[in-house]
Amino acid sequence: MDNKVLLTHGDSFTCGYQPNNGDPLENPFPKLLAQKLNFDLVNCALYSLSNQTICRELLHFLPKYKDNVFLVVGWTNVNRNEWFSEETKEWNSLVTQDKRIVWEMKSFLHDLYETLKCIKLIQYYCESNNIPYLFFNTFPNDFKVKGETLIIKKQPYTKNLSFECGSILSRTIFEHYDEYKDYNLDSFIDLIDTKYFCDEIFWDYVLRDEQKYTFMPNDGHPNENGHSIWADYLFNEINRLGMLDG
């Protein structure tokens, strides 16, 4: 391809999946963003993917386009795990019939650490190969901590147990739970450059308008209006960061 390629990856929000009928949207945000940028589009996203799957597949796809690509990744919930089934000889992204394989080692720390590794690995690959990239959180990540739900967002504004405190890169978890400080994940977060990690969260951002106008009926996935709003946001971020200069 002579034209620059917009390579996108993520879960159902990025592929534009409609659970009600199983068909993709005609105009998901990657298509709209590619049109705004005048880039060709390669959208690798698929519903229900884990961050490990996104990372592994990007390491397969990026070398094919690395000389002429712009990467946008929507990282998904950290509590999704990838595992390989010896029976089917396939990779799986959710805990299904063989859930014991994952749950024997699964924990909040394991999930968060695996996602942080994925983010840093793709970031390092892009920086090493001069690939422009933009990351975002698809939706707030939630974890079960001491039987309670902890919602992870971007900026801390309350210290209650069910607080909103940031994205995958939030430090609030380490500030309020002493048992996690010994795992050095806070230091690991420092290794991740947040300059090209969006402050806004896809799910939150489009939900600020009335839900009936941005989400599909009886479903938690954005409709085409929601995707249009998110495409505009990403396009503005790309311009604000000067990523198209030169």
mmCIF file of C-alpha atoms in Angstrom:
data_model
loop_
_atom_site.group_PDB
_atom_site.id
_atom_site.type_symbol
_atom_site.label_atom_id
_atom_site.label_comp_id
_atom_site.label_asym_id
_atom_site.label_seq_id
_atom_site.Cartn_x
_atom_site.Cartn_y
_atom_site.Cartn_z
ATOM 1 C CA MET A 1 0.000 0.000 0.000
ATOM 2 C CA ASP A 2 1.306 3.448 -0.949
ATOM 3 C CA ASN A 3 -1.107 5.316 1.298
ATOM 4 C CA LYS A 4 -0.542 5.351 5.041
ATOM 5 C CA VAL A 5 -2.346 2.587 6.933
ATOM 6 C CA LEU A 6 -4.441 3.128 10.041
ATOM 7 C CA LEU A 7 -4.034 -0.134 11.967
ATOM 8 C CA THR A 8 -6.584 -0.543 14.752
ATOM 9 C CA HIS A 9 -7.029 -3.276 17.337
ATOM 10 C CA GLY A 10 -9.259 -3.878 20.325
ATOM 11 C CA ASP A 11 -12.443 -5.625 21.355
ATOM 12 C CA SER A 12 -16.103 -5.343 20.295
ATOM 13 C CA PHE A 13 -16.125 -1.558 20.736
ATOM 14 C CA THR A 14 -13.363 -1.180 18.169
ATOM 15 C CA CYS A 15 -14.697 -3.717 15.691
ATOM 16 C CA GLY A 16 -18.186 -2.191 15.913
ATOM 17 C CA TYR A 17 -19.848 -5.425 16.966
ATOM 18 C CA GLN A 18 -23.629 -5.526 17.475
ATOM 19 C CA PRO A 19 -24.515 -8.332 19.926
ATOM 20 C CA ASN A 20 -28.201 -8.066 19.072
ATOM 21 C CA ASN A 21 -27.684 -9.385 15.545
ATOM 22 C CA GLY A 22 -23.999 -10.327 15.346
ATOM 23 C CA ASP A 23 -23.281 -7.998 12.434
ATOM 24 C CA PRO A 24 -20.697 -5.194 12.513
ATOM 25 C CA LEU A 25 -21.753 -1.578 12.247
ATOM 26 C CA GLU A 26 -21.449 -0.042 8.819
ATOM 27 C CA ASN A 27 -19.480 2.922 10.174
ATOM 28 C CA PRO A 28 -17.466 2.021 13.299
ATOM 29 C CA PHE A 29 -15.037 4.623 14.573
ATOM 30 C CA PRO A 30 -11.927 3.083 12.872
ATOM 31 C CA LYS A 31 -13.558 3.547 9.451
ATOM 32 C CA LEU A 32 -14.597 7.100 10.291
ATOM 33 C CA LEU A 33 -11.172 7.971 11.683
ATOM 34 C CA ALA A 34 -9.402 6.534 8.626
ATOM 35 C CA GLN A 35 -11.596 8.708 6.414
ATOM 36 C CA LYS A 36 -10.747 11.804 8.454
ATOM 37 C CA LEU A 37 -7.034 10.999 8.217
ATOM 38 C CA ASN A 38 -7.241 9.943 4.559
ATOM 39 C CA PHE A 39 -5.549 6.654 5.493
ATOM 40 C CA ASP A 40 -6.247 3.112 4.390
ATOM 41 C CA LEU A 41 -7.750 0.987 7.172
ATOM 42 C CA VAL A 42 -6.760 -2.383 8.609
ATOM 43 C CA ASN A 43 -9.029 -3.130 11.578
ATOM 44 C CA CYS A 44 -7.928 -6.274 13.463
ATOM 45 C CA ALA A 45 -10.392 -5.878 16.333
ATOM 46 C CA LEU A 46 -12.764 -8.670 17.334
ATOM 47 C CA TYR A 47 -15.361 -9.030 20.079
ATOM 48 C CA SER A 48 -14.355 -10.491 23.471
ATOM 49 C CA LEU A 49 -10.609 -10.247 22.950
ATOM 50 C CA SER A 50 -8.203 -10.005 25.886
ATOM 51 C CA ASN A 51 -5.286 -7.605 26.103
ATOM 52 C CA GLN A 52 -2.905 -10.541 25.717
ATOM 53 C CA THR A 53 -4.554 -11.454 22.424
ATOM 54 C CA ILE A 54 -4.438 -7.857 21.216
ATOM 55 C CA CYS A 55 -0.728 -7.667 22.071
ATOM 56 C CA ARG A 56 0.160 -11.019 20.483
ATOM 57 C CA GLU A 57 -1.685 -10.254 17.262
ATOM 58 C CA LEU A 58 -0.186 -6.768 17.001
ATOM 59 C CA LEU A 59 3.291 -8.294 17.110
ATOM 60 C CA HIS A 60 2.198 -10.340 14.105
ATOM 61 C CA PHE A 61 0.550 -7.513 12.129
ATOM 62 C CA LEU A 62 2.801 -4.529 12.869
ATOM 63 C CA PRO A 63 5.905 -5.799 10.998
ATOM 64 C CA LYS A 64 3.817 -6.009 7.838
ATOM 65 C CA TYR A 65 3.010 -2.296 7.914
ATOM 66 C CA LYS A 66 5.639 -0.760 10.185
ATOM 67 C CA ASP A 67 7.132 1.503 7.505
ATOM 68 C CA ASN A 68 3.818 3.155 6.718
ATOM 69 C CA VAL A 69 1.419 2.717 9.627
ATOM 70 C CA PHE A 70 -0.406 4.670 12.322
ATOM 71 C CA LEU A 71 -1.543 2.500 15.243
ATOM 72 C CA VAL A 72 -4.635 3.011 17.417
ATOM 73 C CA VAL A 73 -5.316 0.477 20.202
ATOM 74 C CA GLY A 74 -8.332 0.226 22.462
ATOM 75 C CA TRP A 75 -7.177 -1.772 25.512
ATOM 76 C CA THR A 76 -9.955 -3.831 27.063
ATOM 77 C CA ASN A 77 -10.817 -5.092 30.557
ATOM 78 C CA VAL A 78 -7.782 -6.460 32.371
ATOM 79 C CA ASN A 79 -9.816 -9.332 33.827
ATOM 80 C CA ARG A 80 -9.984 -11.072 30.449
ATOM 81 C CA ASN A 81 -7.293 -13.718 30.013
ATOM 82 C CA GLU A 82 -5.876 -15.584 27.056
ATOM 83 C CA TRP A 83 -5.111 -19.293 27.239
ATOM 84 C CA PHE A 84 -4.291 -22.062 24.782
ATOM 85 C CA SER A 85 -6.479 -25.153 24.627
ATOM 86 C CA GLU A 86 -4.575 -28.351 23.957
ATOM 87 C CA GLU A 87 -7.857 -29.986 23.009
ATOM 88 C CA THR A 88 -8.858 -27.550 20.257
ATOM 89 C CA LYS A 89 -5.332 -26.240 19.514
ATOM 90 C CA GLU A 90 -6.660 -22.708 19.618
ATOM 91 C CA TRP A 91 -6.099 -19.549 21.614
ATOM 92 C CA ASN A 92 -9.051 -18.455 23.748
ATOM 93 C CA SER A 93 -9.618 -14.968 25.128
ATOM 94 C CA LEU A 94 -12.253 -15.596 27.764
ATOM 95 C CA VAL A 95 -12.649 -18.085 30.605
ATOM 96 C CA THR A 96 -15.131 -20.604 29.186
ATOM 97 C CA GLN A 97 -15.357 -24.372 29.584
ATOM 98 C CA ASP A 98 -11.737 -24.718 30.741
ATOM 99 C CA LYS A 99 -11.955 -21.946 33.308
ATOM 100 C CA ARG A 100 -9.818 -23.931 35.783
ATOM 101 C CA ILE A 101 -6.781 -23.330 33.579
ATOM 102 C CA VAL A 102 -7.019 -19.607 34.186
ATOM 103 C CA TRP A 103 -8.534 -19.378 37.631
ATOM 104 C CA GLU A 104 -5.796 -21.416 39.325
ATOM 105 C CA MET A 105 -3.471 -18.446 38.812
ATOM 106 C CA LYS A 106 -5.953 -15.612 38.296
ATOM 107 C CA SER A 107 -5.960 -12.613 40.611
ATOM 108 C CA PHE A 108 -6.285 -8.855 40.435
ATOM 109 C CA LEU A 109 -2.505 -8.492 40.485
ATOM 110 C CA HIS A 110 -2.010 -11.074 37.763
ATOM 111 C CA ASP A 111 -4.587 -9.428 35.514
ATOM 112 C CA LEU A 112 -3.202 -5.921 35.971
ATOM 113 C CA TYR A 113 0.421 -7.011 35.587
ATOM 114 C CA GLU A 114 -0.307 -8.911 32.366
ATOM 115 C CA THR A 115 -2.032 -5.900 30.845
ATOM 116 C CA LEU A 116 0.754 -3.522 31.867
ATOM 117 C CA LYS A 117 3.262 -5.836 30.194
ATOM 118 C CA CYS A 118 1.181 -5.846 27.011
ATOM 119 C CA ILE A 119 0.950 -2.054 26.926
ATOM 120 C CA LYS A 120 4.671 -1.594 27.526
ATOM 121 C CA LEU A 121 5.653 -4.203 24.950
ATOM 122 C CA ILE A 122 3.606 -2.620 22.155
ATOM 123 C CA GLN A 123 4.728 0.839 23.194
ATOM 124 C CA TYR A 124 8.368 -0.243 23.107
ATOM 125 C CA TYR A 125 7.926 -1.853 19.691
ATOM 126 C CA CYS A 126 6.346 1.295 18.280
ATOM 127 C CA GLU A 127 8.985 3.594 19.723
ATOM 128 C CA SER A 128 11.817 1.340 18.524
ATOM 129 C CA ASN A 129 10.407 1.322 14.999
ATOM 130 C CA ASN A 130 9.254 4.957 14.861
ATOM 131 C CA ILE A 131 5.596 3.953 14.593
ATOM 132 C CA PRO A 132 3.129 6.659 15.704
ATOM 133 C CA TYR A 133 0.531 5.258 18.086
ATOM 134 C CA LEU A 134 -2.423 6.298 20.224
ATOM 135 C CA PHE A 135 -3.817 4.149 23.061
ATOM 136 C CA PHE A 136 -7.084 4.415 24.957
ATOM 137 C CA ASN A 137 -9.147 2.528 27.531
ATOM 138 C CA THR A 138 -12.279 1.069 26.017
ATOM 139 C CA PHE A 139 -14.217 1.195 29.281
ATOM 140 C CA PRO A 140 -13.560 1.563 33.009
ATOM 141 C CA ASN A 141 -11.905 -1.541 34.380
ATOM 142 C CA ASP A 142 -13.472 -3.053 37.450
ATOM 143 C CA PHE A 143 -11.897 -5.460 39.902
ATOM 144 C CA LYS A 144 -13.097 -7.419 42.893
ATOM 145 C CA VAL A 145 -11.060 -6.317 45.890
ATOM 146 C CA LYS A 146 -11.944 -7.850 49.262
ATOM 147 C CA GLY A 147 -15.364 -8.709 47.876
ATOM 148 C CA GLU A 148 -16.059 -5.156 46.738
ATOM 149 C CA THR A 149 -15.932 -3.667 43.247
ATOM 150 C CA LEU A 150 -13.129 -1.232 42.550
ATOM 151 C CA ILE A 151 -13.624 0.910 39.450
ATOM 152 C CA ILE A 152 -10.472 2.060 37.697
ATOM 153 C CA LYS A 153 -10.585 5.301 35.734
ATOM 154 C CA LYS A 154 -8.202 8.244 35.257
ATOM 155 C CA GLN A 155 -8.197 10.845 38.040
ATOM 156 C CA PRO A 156 -8.887 10.124 41.727
ATOM 157 C CA TYR A 157 -11.580 12.275 43.264
ATOM 158 C CA THR A 158 -12.826 10.172 46.171
ATOM 159 C CA LYS A 159 -11.273 7.661 48.555
ATOM 160 C CA ASN A 160 -14.233 5.355 49.038
ATOM 161 C CA LEU A 161 -13.816 1.693 48.189
ATOM 162 C CA SER A 162 -15.972 1.965 45.072
ATOM 163 C CA PHE A 163 -14.184 5.083 43.869
ATOM 164 C CA GLU A 164 -13.423 6.192 40.333
ATOM 165 C CA CYS A 165 -9.667 6.556 40.214
ATOM 166 C CA GLY A 166 -8.221 6.341 36.749
ATOM 167 C CA SER A 167 -7.409 4.102 33.841
ATOM 168 C CA ILE A 168 -5.374 0.933 33.713
ATOM 169 C CA LEU A 169 -2.473 3.209 34.672
ATOM 170 C CA SER A 170 -4.018 4.455 37.932
ATOM 171 C CA ARG A 171 -1.845 4.474 41.058
ATOM 172 C CA THR A 172 -4.702 4.808 43.531
ATOM 173 C CA ILE A 173 -4.905 1.061 44.026
ATOM 174 C CA PHE A 174 -1.393 1.046 45.472
ATOM 175 C CA GLU A 175 -2.009 4.036 47.672
ATOM 176 C CA HIS A 176 -4.979 2.441 49.433
ATOM 177 C CA TYR A 177 -3.996 -1.235 49.629
ATOM 178 C CA ASP A 178 -0.704 -1.810 51.421
ATOM 179 C CA GLU A 179 -0.506 -5.490 50.401
ATOM 180 C CA TYR A 180 -0.061 -4.445 46.748
ATOM 181 C CA LYS A 181 2.885 -2.119 47.352
ATOM 182 C CA ASP A 182 5.336 -5.023 47.554
ATOM 183 C CA TYR A 183 4.673 -6.090 43.982
ATOM 184 C CA ASN A 184 6.375 -3.074 42.375
ATOM 185 C CA LEU A 185 3.558 -2.546 39.906
ATOM 186 C CA ASP A 186 3.574 1.157 40.731
ATOM 187 C CA SER A 187 7.168 1.319 39.503
ATOM 188 C CA PHE A 188 6.163 -0.671 36.443
ATOM 189 C CA ILE A 189 3.563 1.967 35.580
ATOM 190 C CA ASP A 190 6.355 4.563 35.573
ATOM 191 C CA LEU A 191 7.922 2.719 32.635
ATOM 192 C CA ILE A 192 4.869 3.450 30.485
ATOM 193 C CA ASP A 193 4.833 6.762 28.617
ATOM 194 C CA THR A 194 1.343 8.241 28.965
ATOM 195 C CA LYS A 195 1.788 11.024 26.404
ATOM 196 C CA TYR A 196 -0.014 9.027 23.753
ATOM 197 C CA PHE A 197 -2.528 7.388 26.098
ATOM 198 C CA CYS A 198 -5.894 9.169 25.914
ATOM 199 C CA ASP A 199 -7.283 10.714 29.071
ATOM 200 C CA GLU A 200 -10.823 9.912 28.006
ATOM 201 C CA ILE A 201 -12.390 6.450 28.148
ATOM 202 C CA PHE A 202 -14.462 5.358 25.139
ATOM 203 C CA TRP A 203 -17.428 4.059 27.120
ATOM 204 C CA ASP A 204 -17.534 7.058 29.461
ATOM 205 C CA TYR A 205 -17.024 9.649 26.764
ATOM 206 C CA VAL A 206 -19.927 8.647 24.543
ATOM 207 C CA LEU A 207 -22.168 7.952 27.546
ATOM 208 C CA ARG A 208 -22.079 11.630 28.504
ATOM 209 C CA ASP A 209 -24.657 12.289 25.825
ATOM 210 C CA GLU A 210 -28.057 10.732 26.417
ATOM 211 C CA GLN A 211 -27.580 6.979 26.279
ATOM 212 C CA LYS A 212 -30.451 6.387 23.849
ATOM 213 C CA TYR A 213 -28.625 8.475 21.272
ATOM 214 C CA THR A 214 -25.175 6.949 21.622
ATOM 215 C CA PHE A 215 -25.790 3.312 22.622
ATOM 216 C CA MET A 216 -27.780 0.551 20.963
ATOM 217 C CA PRO A 217 -31.122 -0.331 22.612
ATOM 218 C CA ASN A 218 -30.894 -2.939 25.374
ATOM 219 C CA ASP A 219 -27.152 -3.223 24.878
ATOM 220 C CA GLY A 220 -23.922 -1.751 26.218
ATOM 221 C CA HIS A 221 -22.276 -1.144 22.844
ATOM 222 C CA PRO A 222 -22.123 2.263 21.123
ATOM 223 C CA ASN A 223 -24.284 2.838 18.074
ATOM 224 C CA GLU A 224 -23.042 4.666 15.000
ATOM 225 C CA ASN A 225 -23.613 8.032 16.641
ATOM 226 C CA GLY A 226 -21.456 6.954 19.574
ATOM 227 C CA HIS A 227 -18.747 5.765 17.182
ATOM 228 C CA SER A 228 -18.890 9.077 15.334
ATOM 229 C CA ILE A 229 -18.411 10.990 18.591
ATOM 230 C CA TRP A 230 -15.398 8.819 19.491
ATOM 231 C CA ALA A 231 -13.857 9.170 16.020
ATOM 232 C CA ASP A 232 -14.067 12.960 16.371
ATOM 233 C CA TYR A 233 -12.402 12.788 19.789
ATOM 234 C CA LEU A 234 -9.510 10.626 18.535
ATOM 235 C CA PHE A 235 -9.023 12.814 15.477
ATOM 236 C CA ASN A 236 -8.839 15.908 17.681
ATOM 237 C CA GLU A 237 -6.353 14.176 20.004
ATOM 238 C CA ILE A 238 -4.134 13.213 17.083
ATOM 239 C CA ASN A 239 -4.100 16.820 15.918
ATOM 240 C CA ARG A 240 -3.630 18.226 19.420
ATOM 241 C CA LEU A 241 -0.577 16.022 19.886
ATOM 242 C CA GLY A 242 0.854 17.114 16.528
ATOM 243 C CA MET A 243 1.044 13.526 15.338
ATOM 244 C CA LEU A 244 0.357 14.462 11.702
ATOM 245 C CA ASP A 245 3.065 17.124 11.509
ATOM 246 C CA GLY A 246 5.620 16.351 8.837
#
